[in-house]
Amino acid sequence: MTVNYQLDVSSGNPLLFLKLLSRWRGSIWKSVAGDLAVWLVFYYAVHFTYRYAFSAEIRTIFEKVSVHMDDRMKYLPLTFMLGFFVTTVFERWRSALNVMPFIESVALSVAVLLPGKGEEDRLTRRAIIRYVVLHQVLVFRDISMRVRRRFPTLQYVVDAGFMEPEERDELEAVCCSPGQNYWVPINWANSLALEAHSRKLIDQPTAFNNLVLAIKEFRVAMETLIKFDSIPIPIAYPQVVFLAVRVYFTICIISRQFLISDLKSKTQMDWPIPIMSILEFIFVIGWMKVAEVLLNPLGEDDDDFEVNWIIDKNISTGMAIVDDTHGYHPTLVNDKFADPNYLPAYSEKSQLPRTLTGSAAKVELAAESDAVKIVRVNPEDAPPTSERGSIFTKRNAYSLRNRTISISSNNIESPSQERKFNLSMPATMKSKQPDRPGLETLNEENEPASNHFRRGDRIYSSDSV
């Protein structure tokens, strides 16, 4: 069963660390305890042999070998190999979790798009759900040992009610070689939907199409799980990682011994327990055990997916949606939220929510009675980005083109009123652009007043802006 610890981490507190470490099922202690015990047995076997069984000459040779191995341990890129491998395995595990199908979408589509109240309509809805879940059972039997133990043969599937005896005969009669017959129940479900559409139990073609698409999405999700199981990570990858970790700690049995002589300056103290080596063993082997568990999320480890529970949940939920509660809804009433004075209700021990507001929402830069001066700004007259201290590479301000600014009412250019912008720009971009007033034209001599400006044939007041 999947180990759930979400309640323990619902809030951060000093005891959170101890709560997590105290768990046994699915924990690092359970996964590492056996390997650590074996490693310590070999470590102390070498330790006592080196201390009490070797002669002085052999002891000197052993010490030289120990120093040499400890010095060469840096050549094993253990952290890089293991980290990259765990990342790859976790991405596959997360993808498998995301596509794990539940029946609600299919069942709700069947209940809404096949709304008949007759007995035949009810049986059709139930059969579609049962065939879809049967497809899931057949797939899980071949990719999960837990489901295989539950249904060793198809007769167990019949006895569990997912398939009728005559349906089993029809399933086994399908000749599909090479390949599997997982698709047969889905084909039955689609055929029932097509028959319901032809008998006008499903009125609209779009409704029939939506129902088929819902069944298809379920099948595609199961197909993705088949691909994950049939095409795993190339075996050489986990082999080299698992071998490297075990070879590393096998070498540590010799290289991490506390030597009697002073060949290694860092081992001057004679510790009876290799504390640092044990901690490294727990962390690295625990990390590797995580990858071993995630390699097959449909296996029989503590943290693998509960596929048998998913099957039971899908069949019970699907039947409840399309049969037990089909076409039912409570009596319509005027709810409490219709009251304009309604306030949210909380229990006395519940935590009141914090309002979500913008970080600058409560900053007041001007009072409501303050007179704010509004200025018309032409975006093209802004300085280039490079002059405003941008982090981007300095570039030509192509938006500030060589253009003629006209302030006449009929937009006829006047030589005395032209203003040129001498900016460097590509020759291909020096074509004449349509005239438009800039900020400089607002205070020219022919404007009606200092607080007015002209746009075409109209005069605007800045007080009305």
Short mmCIF file of C-alpha atoms in Angstrom, two decimals:
data_model
loop_
_atom_site.label_atom_id
_atom_site.label_comp_id
_atom_site.label_asym_id
_atom_site.label_seq_id
_atom_site.Cartn_x
_atom_site.Cartn_y
_atom_site.Cartn_z
CA MET A 1 0.00 0.00 0.00
CA THR A 2 1.25 3.47 -0.86
CA VAL A 3 2.71 5.22 2.18
CA ASN A 4 0.88 8.50 2.76
CA TYR A 5 2.59 11.07 4.99
CA GLN A 6 0.81 14.21 3.80
CA LEU A 7 -0.87 14.82 7.15
CA ASP A 8 2.51 14.90 8.89
CA VAL A 9 3.72 17.68 6.62
CA SER A 10 0.52 19.73 6.68
CA SER A 11 2.39 22.40 8.65
CA GLY A 12 6.05 23.10 9.28
CA ASN A 13 7.15 22.60 12.88
CA PRO A 14 10.30 21.46 14.69
CA LEU A 15 8.90 17.93 15.11
CA LEU A 16 8.27 17.46 11.37
CA PHE A 17 11.76 16.03 10.87
CA LEU A 18 11.27 13.48 13.65
CA LYS A 19 7.82 12.49 12.39
CA LEU A 20 9.17 11.63 8.97
CA LEU A 21 12.20 9.77 10.31
CA SER A 22 10.05 7.68 12.62
CA ARG A 23 8.18 6.07 9.72
CA TRP A 24 9.22 2.51 8.86
CA ARG A 25 7.11 1.41 5.87
CA GLY A 26 8.63 2.72 2.68
CA SER A 27 11.37 4.50 4.63
CA ILE A 28 15.09 4.70 4.04
CA TRP A 29 15.65 2.57 7.14
CA LYS A 30 13.65 -0.33 5.76
CA SER A 31 15.33 -0.18 2.37
CA VAL A 32 18.90 0.20 3.66
CA ALA A 33 18.88 -1.93 6.83
CA GLY A 34 19.58 -5.27 5.13
CA ASP A 35 22.37 -3.97 2.88
CA LEU A 36 23.99 -2.07 5.74
CA ALA A 37 24.00 -5.16 7.96
CA VAL A 38 25.73 -7.21 5.25
CA TRP A 39 28.28 -4.44 4.62
CA LEU A 40 29.11 -4.16 8.33
CA VAL A 41 29.61 -7.93 8.59
CA PHE A 42 32.22 -7.87 5.81
CA TYR A 43 33.78 -4.68 7.16
CA TYR A 44 34.38 -6.10 10.61
CA ALA A 45 35.51 -9.43 9.15
CA VAL A 46 38.29 -7.58 7.31
CA HIS A 47 38.89 -5.40 10.38
CA PHE A 48 39.55 -8.28 12.79
CA THR A 49 41.51 -10.22 10.18
CA TYR A 50 43.77 -7.22 9.58
CA ARG A 51 44.24 -6.54 13.29
CA TYR A 52 44.70 -10.04 14.69
CA ALA A 53 45.31 -12.56 11.88
CA PHE A 54 47.76 -10.88 9.52
CA SER A 55 51.48 -10.98 10.07
CA ALA A 56 53.45 -7.75 10.15
CA GLU A 57 54.55 -8.12 6.53
CA ILE A 58 51.04 -8.85 5.23
CA ARG A 59 49.64 -6.05 7.40
CA THR A 60 52.03 -3.58 5.74
CA ILE A 61 50.94 -4.73 2.28
CA PHE A 62 47.28 -4.39 3.30
CA GLU A 63 47.86 -0.86 4.55
CA LYS A 64 49.51 0.15 1.28
CA VAL A 65 46.60 -1.33 -0.69
CA SER A 66 44.13 0.48 1.58
CA VAL A 67 45.84 3.83 1.10
CA HIS A 68 46.07 3.31 -2.66
CA MET A 69 42.36 2.44 -2.98
CA ASP A 70 41.26 5.32 -0.82
CA ASP A 71 43.31 7.74 -2.92
CA ARG A 72 41.82 6.42 -6.19
CA MET A 73 38.19 6.49 -5.06
CA LYS A 74 37.80 9.95 -6.58
CA TYR A 75 37.96 8.43 -10.06
CA LEU A 76 34.47 6.94 -9.64
CA PRO A 77 31.89 9.63 -10.66
CA LEU A 78 29.33 8.10 -8.34
CA THR A 79 27.30 11.21 -7.50
CA PHE A 80 26.97 12.31 -11.13
CA MET A 81 25.95 8.85 -12.37
CA LEU A 82 23.44 8.23 -9.61
CA GLY A 83 21.93 11.71 -9.72
CA PHE A 84 21.34 11.65 -13.47
CA PHE A 85 19.89 8.14 -13.28
CA VAL A 86 17.46 8.99 -10.46
CA THR A 87 16.28 12.06 -12.41
CA THR A 88 15.59 9.95 -15.50
CA VAL A 89 13.73 7.28 -13.53
CA PHE A 90 11.67 9.86 -11.64
CA GLU A 91 10.53 11.51 -14.88
CA ARG A 92 9.23 8.15 -16.12
CA TRP A 93 7.52 7.51 -12.77
CA ARG A 94 5.82 10.90 -12.84
CA SER A 95 4.66 10.37 -16.43
CA ALA A 96 3.15 7.00 -15.49
CA LEU A 97 1.36 8.63 -12.54
CA ASN A 98 -0.06 11.42 -14.71
CA VAL A 99 -1.59 9.02 -17.25
CA MET A 100 -3.06 6.59 -14.69
CA PRO A 101 -6.71 6.57 -15.89
CA PHE A 102 -9.79 6.92 -13.70
CA ILE A 103 -13.29 6.16 -14.92
CA GLU A 104 -15.05 9.40 -13.94
CA SER A 105 -14.62 11.17 -17.30
CA VAL A 106 -15.90 8.18 -19.28
CA ALA A 107 -18.77 7.48 -16.88
CA LEU A 108 -19.96 11.09 -16.75
CA SER A 109 -19.86 11.29 -20.55
CA VAL A 110 -21.87 8.06 -20.84
CA ALA A 111 -24.43 9.24 -18.29
CA VAL A 112 -24.98 12.60 -19.99
CA LEU A 113 -24.74 11.60 -23.65
CA LEU A 114 -26.83 8.43 -23.30
CA PRO A 115 -29.69 9.77 -21.18
CA GLY A 116 -32.44 7.23 -21.81
CA LYS A 117 -34.54 5.95 -18.88
CA GLY A 118 -35.44 2.57 -20.36
CA GLU A 119 -34.02 -0.77 -19.29
CA GLU A 120 -32.09 -1.18 -22.52
CA ASP A 121 -30.52 2.23 -22.08
CA ARG A 122 -29.49 1.36 -18.53
CA LEU A 123 -27.94 -1.95 -19.57
CA THR A 124 -26.10 -0.23 -22.42
CA ARG A 125 -24.56 2.31 -20.05
CA ARG A 126 -23.51 -0.38 -17.57
CA ALA A 127 -22.03 -2.56 -20.31
CA ILE A 128 -19.93 0.30 -21.70
CA ILE A 129 -18.45 1.01 -18.25
CA ARG A 130 -17.81 -2.68 -17.58
CA TYR A 131 -16.05 -3.13 -20.93
CA VAL A 132 -13.83 -0.11 -20.32
CA VAL A 133 -12.82 -1.40 -16.86
CA LEU A 134 -12.35 -4.89 -18.34
CA HIS A 135 -9.85 -3.39 -20.76
CA GLN A 136 -7.99 -1.97 -17.77
CA VAL A 137 -8.02 -5.33 -15.99
CA LEU A 138 -6.59 -7.14 -19.02
CA VAL A 139 -3.78 -4.59 -19.34
CA PHE A 140 -2.92 -4.60 -15.63
CA ARG A 141 -2.80 -8.41 -15.60
CA ASP A 142 0.16 -8.28 -17.97
CA ILE A 143 2.08 -5.34 -16.48
CA SER A 144 1.45 -5.62 -12.72
CA MET A 145 2.28 -8.62 -10.53
CA ARG A 146 -0.29 -7.54 -7.95
CA VAL A 147 -3.11 -7.77 -10.48
CA ARG A 148 -1.65 -10.96 -11.93
CA ARG A 149 -1.78 -12.58 -8.49
CA ARG A 150 -5.39 -11.46 -8.15
CA PHE A 151 -6.43 -12.76 -11.59
CA PRO A 152 -4.08 -15.67 -12.48
CA THR A 153 -6.40 -16.76 -15.32
CA LEU A 154 -9.31 -15.28 -17.22
CA GLN A 155 -11.67 -17.48 -15.24
CA TYR A 156 -10.88 -15.36 -12.17
CA VAL A 157 -11.86 -12.29 -14.19
CA VAL A 158 -15.17 -13.98 -15.02
CA ASP A 159 -15.73 -14.97 -11.38
CA ALA A 160 -15.07 -11.36 -10.30
CA GLY A 161 -17.85 -10.16 -12.60
CA PHE A 162 -15.82 -8.12 -15.05
CA MET A 163 -16.61 -10.53 -17.89
CA GLU A 164 -19.36 -13.02 -18.73
CA PRO A 165 -18.51 -16.63 -19.75
CA GLU A 166 -19.67 -16.12 -23.33
CA GLU A 167 -17.65 -12.90 -23.51
CA ARG A 168 -14.59 -14.83 -22.42
CA ASP A 169 -15.13 -17.31 -25.27
CA GLU A 170 -15.44 -14.45 -27.75
CA LEU A 171 -12.31 -12.82 -26.36
CA GLU A 172 -10.26 -16.00 -26.65
CA ALA A 173 -11.60 -16.60 -30.15
CA VAL A 174 -10.10 -13.36 -31.42
CA CYS A 175 -7.04 -14.16 -33.50
CA CYS A 176 -4.49 -11.38 -33.17
CA SER A 177 -0.95 -12.56 -33.68
CA PRO A 178 1.45 -10.96 -33.05
CA GLY A 179 -0.11 -8.70 -30.46
CA GLN A 180 -2.49 -8.69 -27.55
CA ASN A 181 -6.26 -8.54 -27.47
CA TYR A 182 -6.51 -5.65 -25.03
CA TRP A 183 -8.45 -3.67 -27.61
CA VAL A 184 -11.38 -6.11 -27.81
CA PRO A 185 -13.40 -4.73 -24.83
CA ILE A 186 -12.85 -1.18 -26.12
CA ASN A 187 -14.18 -2.30 -29.50
CA TRP A 188 -17.25 -3.73 -27.77
CA ALA A 189 -17.82 -0.43 -25.96
CA ASN A 190 -17.51 1.57 -29.19
CA SER A 191 -19.89 -0.83 -30.95
CA LEU A 192 -22.48 -0.30 -28.21
CA ALA A 193 -22.10 3.47 -28.57
CA LEU A 194 -22.51 3.20 -32.35
CA GLU A 195 -25.61 1.03 -31.97
CA ALA A 196 -27.09 3.49 -29.48
CA HIS A 197 -26.45 6.31 -31.96
CA SER A 198 -28.06 4.39 -34.83
CA ARG A 199 -31.15 3.73 -32.65
CA LYS A 200 -31.32 7.45 -31.74
CA LEU A 201 -30.53 6.76 -28.09
CA ILE A 202 -27.69 9.24 -28.73
CA ASP A 203 -29.38 11.97 -30.76
CA GLN A 204 -26.60 14.27 -31.96
CA PRO A 205 -23.51 13.18 -33.93
CA THR A 206 -21.42 15.51 -31.75
CA ALA A 207 -22.63 13.67 -28.63
CA PHE A 208 -21.63 10.34 -30.17
CA ASN A 209 -18.25 11.80 -31.11
CA ASN A 210 -17.65 13.08 -27.56
CA LEU A 211 -18.48 9.69 -26.09
CA VAL A 212 -16.08 7.91 -28.42
CA LEU A 213 -13.36 10.46 -27.60
CA ALA A 214 -13.82 9.86 -23.85
CA ILE A 215 -13.37 6.11 -24.35
CA LYS A 216 -10.38 6.79 -26.60
CA GLU A 217 -8.63 8.91 -23.97
CA PHE A 218 -8.96 6.07 -21.47
CA ARG A 219 -7.51 3.60 -23.94
CA VAL A 220 -4.61 5.91 -24.86
CA ALA A 221 -3.71 6.26 -21.18
CA MET A 222 -3.59 2.48 -20.80
CA GLU A 223 -1.55 2.23 -23.99
CA THR A 224 1.00 4.62 -22.49
CA LEU A 225 1.33 2.37 -19.43
CA ILE A 226 1.89 -0.60 -21.74
CA LYS A 227 4.71 1.29 -23.45
CA PHE A 228 6.33 2.13 -20.11
CA ASP A 229 6.29 -1.53 -19.14
CA SER A 230 7.25 -2.99 -22.51
CA ILE A 231 10.07 -0.54 -23.30
CA PRO A 232 11.99 0.21 -20.09
CA ILE A 233 15.18 2.17 -19.66
CA PRO A 234 18.00 0.32 -21.50
CA ILE A 235 19.28 -2.30 -19.09
CA ALA A 236 22.90 -1.20 -19.42
CA TYR A 237 22.01 2.08 -17.71
CA PRO A 238 20.74 0.62 -14.40
CA GLN A 239 23.44 -2.04 -14.58
CA VAL A 240 26.30 0.43 -14.66
CA VAL A 241 24.78 2.58 -11.90
CA PHE A 242 23.94 -0.27 -9.53
CA LEU A 243 27.29 -1.93 -10.20
CA ALA A 244 29.20 1.31 -9.59
CA VAL A 245 27.50 1.87 -6.23
CA ARG A 246 28.13 -1.64 -5.00
CA VAL A 247 31.72 -1.70 -6.24
CA TYR A 248 32.30 1.63 -4.49
CA PHE A 249 31.23 0.33 -1.10
CA THR A 250 33.01 -2.98 -1.64
CA ILE A 251 36.23 -1.01 -2.04
CA CYS A 252 35.28 0.98 1.07
CA ILE A 253 35.51 -2.23 3.11
CA ILE A 254 39.28 -2.08 2.60
CA SER A 255 39.94 1.62 1.99
CA ARG A 256 37.98 2.85 5.01
CA GLN A 257 39.75 0.67 7.57
CA PHE A 258 41.45 2.49 10.47
CA LEU A 259 45.09 1.62 10.00
CA ILE A 260 47.52 0.93 12.79
CA SER A 261 50.41 2.70 11.14
CA ASP A 262 50.45 6.40 10.29
CA LEU A 263 50.38 5.90 6.51
CA LYS A 264 47.25 7.99 6.39
CA SER A 265 47.47 11.19 8.38
CA LYS A 266 43.70 11.54 8.49
CA THR A 267 43.30 8.24 10.37
CA GLN A 268 45.37 8.98 13.40
CA MET A 269 42.44 8.20 15.70
CA ASP A 270 41.51 4.55 15.98
CA TRP A 271 37.72 4.53 15.82
CA PRO A 272 36.00 1.18 16.38
CA ILE A 273 32.95 2.25 14.33
CA PRO A 274 33.27 3.81 10.84
CA ILE A 275 30.69 6.53 11.49
CA MET A 276 31.29 8.61 8.35
CA SER A 277 31.32 5.54 6.10
CA ILE A 278 28.05 4.34 7.60
CA LEU A 279 26.41 7.73 7.00
CA GLU A 280 27.67 7.77 3.41
CA PHE A 281 26.34 4.23 2.94
CA ILE A 282 22.89 5.20 4.22
CA PHE A 283 22.63 8.26 1.99
CA VAL A 284 24.01 6.78 -1.22
CA ILE A 285 22.39 3.35 -0.95
CA GLY A 286 19.12 5.00 0.09
CA TRP A 287 19.34 7.19 -2.99
CA MET A 288 19.89 4.12 -5.15
CA LYS A 289 16.98 2.29 -3.50
CA VAL A 290 14.73 5.18 -4.51
CA ALA A 291 15.67 4.55 -8.14
CA GLU A 292 15.06 0.81 -7.74
CA VAL A 293 11.55 1.44 -6.40
CA LEU A 294 10.70 3.99 -9.10
CA LEU A 295 11.87 1.76 -11.94
CA ASN A 296 8.59 -0.18 -11.85
CA PRO A 297 5.76 1.81 -10.22
CA LEU A 298 3.35 -1.07 -10.89
CA GLY A 299 5.37 -3.54 -8.82
CA GLU A 300 4.95 -4.80 -5.28
CA ASP A 301 6.97 -2.30 -3.27
CA ASP A 302 5.48 -0.24 -0.46
CA ASP A 303 5.27 2.92 -2.59
CA ASP A 304 4.06 1.38 -5.85
CA PHE A 305 0.69 2.29 -7.31
CA GLU A 306 -2.37 0.58 -5.84
CA VAL A 307 -3.65 -0.76 -9.15
CA ASN A 308 -6.04 -3.29 -7.57
CA TRP A 309 -7.69 -0.49 -5.62
CA ILE A 310 -7.92 1.57 -8.83
CA ILE A 311 -9.76 -1.29 -10.57
CA ASP A 312 -12.25 -1.68 -7.71
CA LYS A 313 -12.74 2.06 -7.47
CA ASN A 314 -13.33 2.44 -11.21
CA ILE A 315 -15.97 -0.28 -11.46
CA SER A 316 -17.90 0.87 -8.39
CA THR A 317 -17.72 4.57 -9.25
CA GLY A 318 -18.59 4.01 -12.90
CA MET A 319 -21.67 1.92 -12.10
CA ALA A 320 -22.84 4.45 -9.52
CA ILE A 321 -22.61 7.28 -12.07
CA VAL A 322 -24.36 5.55 -15.00
CA ASP A 323 -26.97 3.60 -13.01
CA ASP A 324 -27.52 4.31 -9.31
CA THR A 325 -27.43 8.10 -9.54
CA HIS A 326 -28.19 8.50 -13.24
CA GLY A 327 -30.60 11.34 -14.01
CA TYR A 328 -30.91 12.36 -10.36
CA HIS A 329 -30.31 15.72 -8.76
CA PRO A 330 -31.53 17.24 -5.49
CA THR A 331 -34.57 19.48 -5.33
CA LEU A 332 -33.81 23.05 -6.34
CA VAL A 333 -33.87 25.51 -3.45
CA ASN A 334 -32.87 29.08 -2.85
CA ASP A 335 -29.44 28.63 -1.27
CA LYS A 336 -27.83 30.73 1.44
CA PHE A 337 -25.46 32.37 -0.99
CA ALA A 338 -28.38 34.30 -2.46
CA ASP A 339 -28.48 36.42 0.70
CA PRO A 340 -26.59 39.70 -0.04
CA ASN A 341 -25.48 39.82 3.62
CA TYR A 342 -24.02 36.31 3.56
CA LEU A 343 -20.63 35.92 5.23
CA PRO A 344 -18.30 32.91 4.88
CA ALA A 345 -18.59 30.44 7.75
CA TYR A 346 -15.64 28.90 9.60
CA SER A 347 -15.34 26.67 12.63
CA GLU A 348 -13.83 28.17 15.74
CA LYS A 349 -10.62 26.15 15.37
CA SER A 350 -10.15 26.77 11.68
CA GLN A 351 -7.51 29.12 10.38
CA LEU A 352 -8.90 32.29 8.86
CA PRO A 353 -7.77 32.84 5.27
CA ARG A 354 -5.50 35.65 4.25
CA THR A 355 -6.74 37.94 1.53
CA LEU A 356 -4.84 37.80 -1.74
CA THR A 357 -3.86 41.33 -2.73
CA GLY A 358 -1.19 42.77 -4.97
CA SER A 359 2.09 43.86 -3.42
CA ALA A 360 1.51 47.47 -4.52
CA ALA A 361 -2.27 47.54 -4.07
CA LYS A 362 -2.16 49.45 -0.77
CA VAL A 363 0.45 52.01 -1.80
CA GLU A 364 -1.07 55.51 -1.99
CA LEU A 365 0.83 57.90 -4.22
CA ALA A 366 -1.90 60.53 -4.56
CA ALA A 367 -5.11 61.45 -2.78
CA GLU A 368 -8.44 61.48 -4.58
CA SER A 369 -8.57 65.29 -4.32
CA ASP A 370 -5.09 65.83 -5.78
CA ALA A 371 -4.86 67.38 -9.25
CA VAL A 372 -2.82 65.06 -11.43
CA LYS A 373 -1.33 66.60 -14.55
CA ILE A 374 -1.80 64.44 -17.64
CA VAL A 375 0.77 64.68 -20.44
CA ARG A 376 0.37 63.26 -23.91
CA VAL A 377 3.42 61.14 -24.80
CA ASN A 378 4.30 59.71 -28.16
CA PRO A 379 5.96 56.31 -27.56
CA GLU A 380 8.13 56.77 -30.65
CA ASP A 381 9.72 59.87 -29.11
CA ALA A 382 11.07 57.91 -26.13
CA PRO A 383 14.87 57.60 -25.90
CA PRO A 384 16.45 54.43 -27.26
CA THR A 385 16.56 51.41 -24.98
CA SER A 386 20.35 51.61 -24.68
CA GLU A 387 20.09 55.14 -23.27
CA ARG A 388 17.68 53.99 -20.54
CA GLY A 389 20.21 51.61 -19.01
CA SER A 390 18.80 48.42 -20.51
CA ILE A 391 20.66 45.16 -20.04
CA PHE A 392 20.19 44.31 -23.67
CA THR A 393 22.71 45.01 -26.39
CA LYS A 394 22.67 48.58 -27.72
CA ARG A 395 20.84 48.81 -31.00
CA ASN A 396 19.62 51.50 -33.40
CA ALA A 397 16.29 53.07 -32.54
CA TYR A 398 14.54 52.18 -35.78
CA SER A 399 11.22 53.38 -34.38
CA LEU A 400 12.56 56.97 -34.41
CA ARG A 401 12.62 57.36 -38.15
CA ASN A 402 13.54 60.39 -40.27
CA ARG A 403 10.16 61.94 -40.61
CA THR A 404 8.45 65.31 -41.20
CA ILE A 405 6.23 66.65 -38.43
CA SER A 406 3.29 68.72 -39.67
CA ILE A 407 1.11 70.88 -37.48
CA SER A 408 -1.13 72.32 -40.19
CA SER A 409 -4.80 71.54 -39.96
CA ASN A 410 -4.91 69.86 -43.37
CA ASN A 411 -1.67 67.87 -42.79
CA ILE A 412 0.11 69.68 -45.66
CA GLU A 413 3.86 69.77 -45.09
CA SER A 414 5.36 73.21 -44.60
CA PRO A 415 9.10 73.72 -45.15
CA SER A 416 9.29 76.17 -42.26
CA GLN A 417 7.73 73.70 -39.86
CA GLU A 418 9.74 70.59 -40.70
CA ARG A 419 11.95 68.97 -38.09
CA LYS A 420 14.41 66.26 -38.95
CA PHE A 421 15.70 63.51 -36.64
CA ASN A 422 19.23 62.64 -37.67
CA LEU A 423 19.58 59.06 -36.45
CA SER A 424 21.74 56.37 -37.94
CA MET A 425 19.63 53.65 -39.50
CA PRO A 426 19.87 51.20 -42.40
CA ALA A 427 19.41 52.63 -45.83
CA THR A 428 16.57 50.19 -46.49
CA MET A 429 14.55 51.72 -43.65
CA LYS A 430 14.71 55.38 -44.74
CA SER A 431 11.40 55.30 -46.55
CA LYS A 432 9.02 58.08 -45.68
CA GLN A 433 6.51 57.28 -42.95
CA PRO A 434 3.02 58.75 -42.44
CA ASP A 435 3.02 62.06 -40.62
CA ARG A 436 1.82 62.09 -37.04
CA PRO A 437 2.12 64.81 -34.38
CA GLY A 438 4.79 64.51 -31.72
CA LEU A 439 5.05 65.95 -28.26
CA GLU A 440 6.91 68.97 -29.63
CA THR A 441 3.92 70.10 -31.72
CA LEU A 442 1.72 70.77 -28.72
CA ASN A 443 3.20 74.19 -27.90
CA GLU A 444 3.77 75.61 -31.42
CA GLU A 445 2.75 79.16 -32.24
CA ASN A 446 -0.31 78.26 -34.27
CA GLU A 447 -1.96 76.29 -31.44
CA PRO A 448 -5.15 77.96 -30.11
CA ALA A 449 -4.03 78.03 -26.47
CA SER A 450 -1.38 76.64 -24.21
CA ASN A 451 -3.86 74.14 -22.76
CA HIS A 452 -5.17 73.04 -26.18
CA PHE A 453 -3.74 70.97 -28.99
CA ARG A 454 -4.85 70.04 -32.47
CA ARG A 455 -5.42 66.60 -33.99
CA GLY A 456 -6.43 66.85 -37.65
CA ASP A 457 -9.47 69.15 -37.85
CA ARG A 458 -10.34 68.96 -34.14
CA ILE A 459 -9.04 70.87 -31.11
CA TYR A 460 -8.72 69.03 -27.79
CA SER A 461 -8.30 70.41 -24.27
CA SER A 462 -5.88 68.84 -21.82
CA ASP A 463 -8.47 69.44 -19.08
CA SER A 464 -10.74 66.88 -20.71
CA VAL A 465 -8.08 64.19 -20.92
#
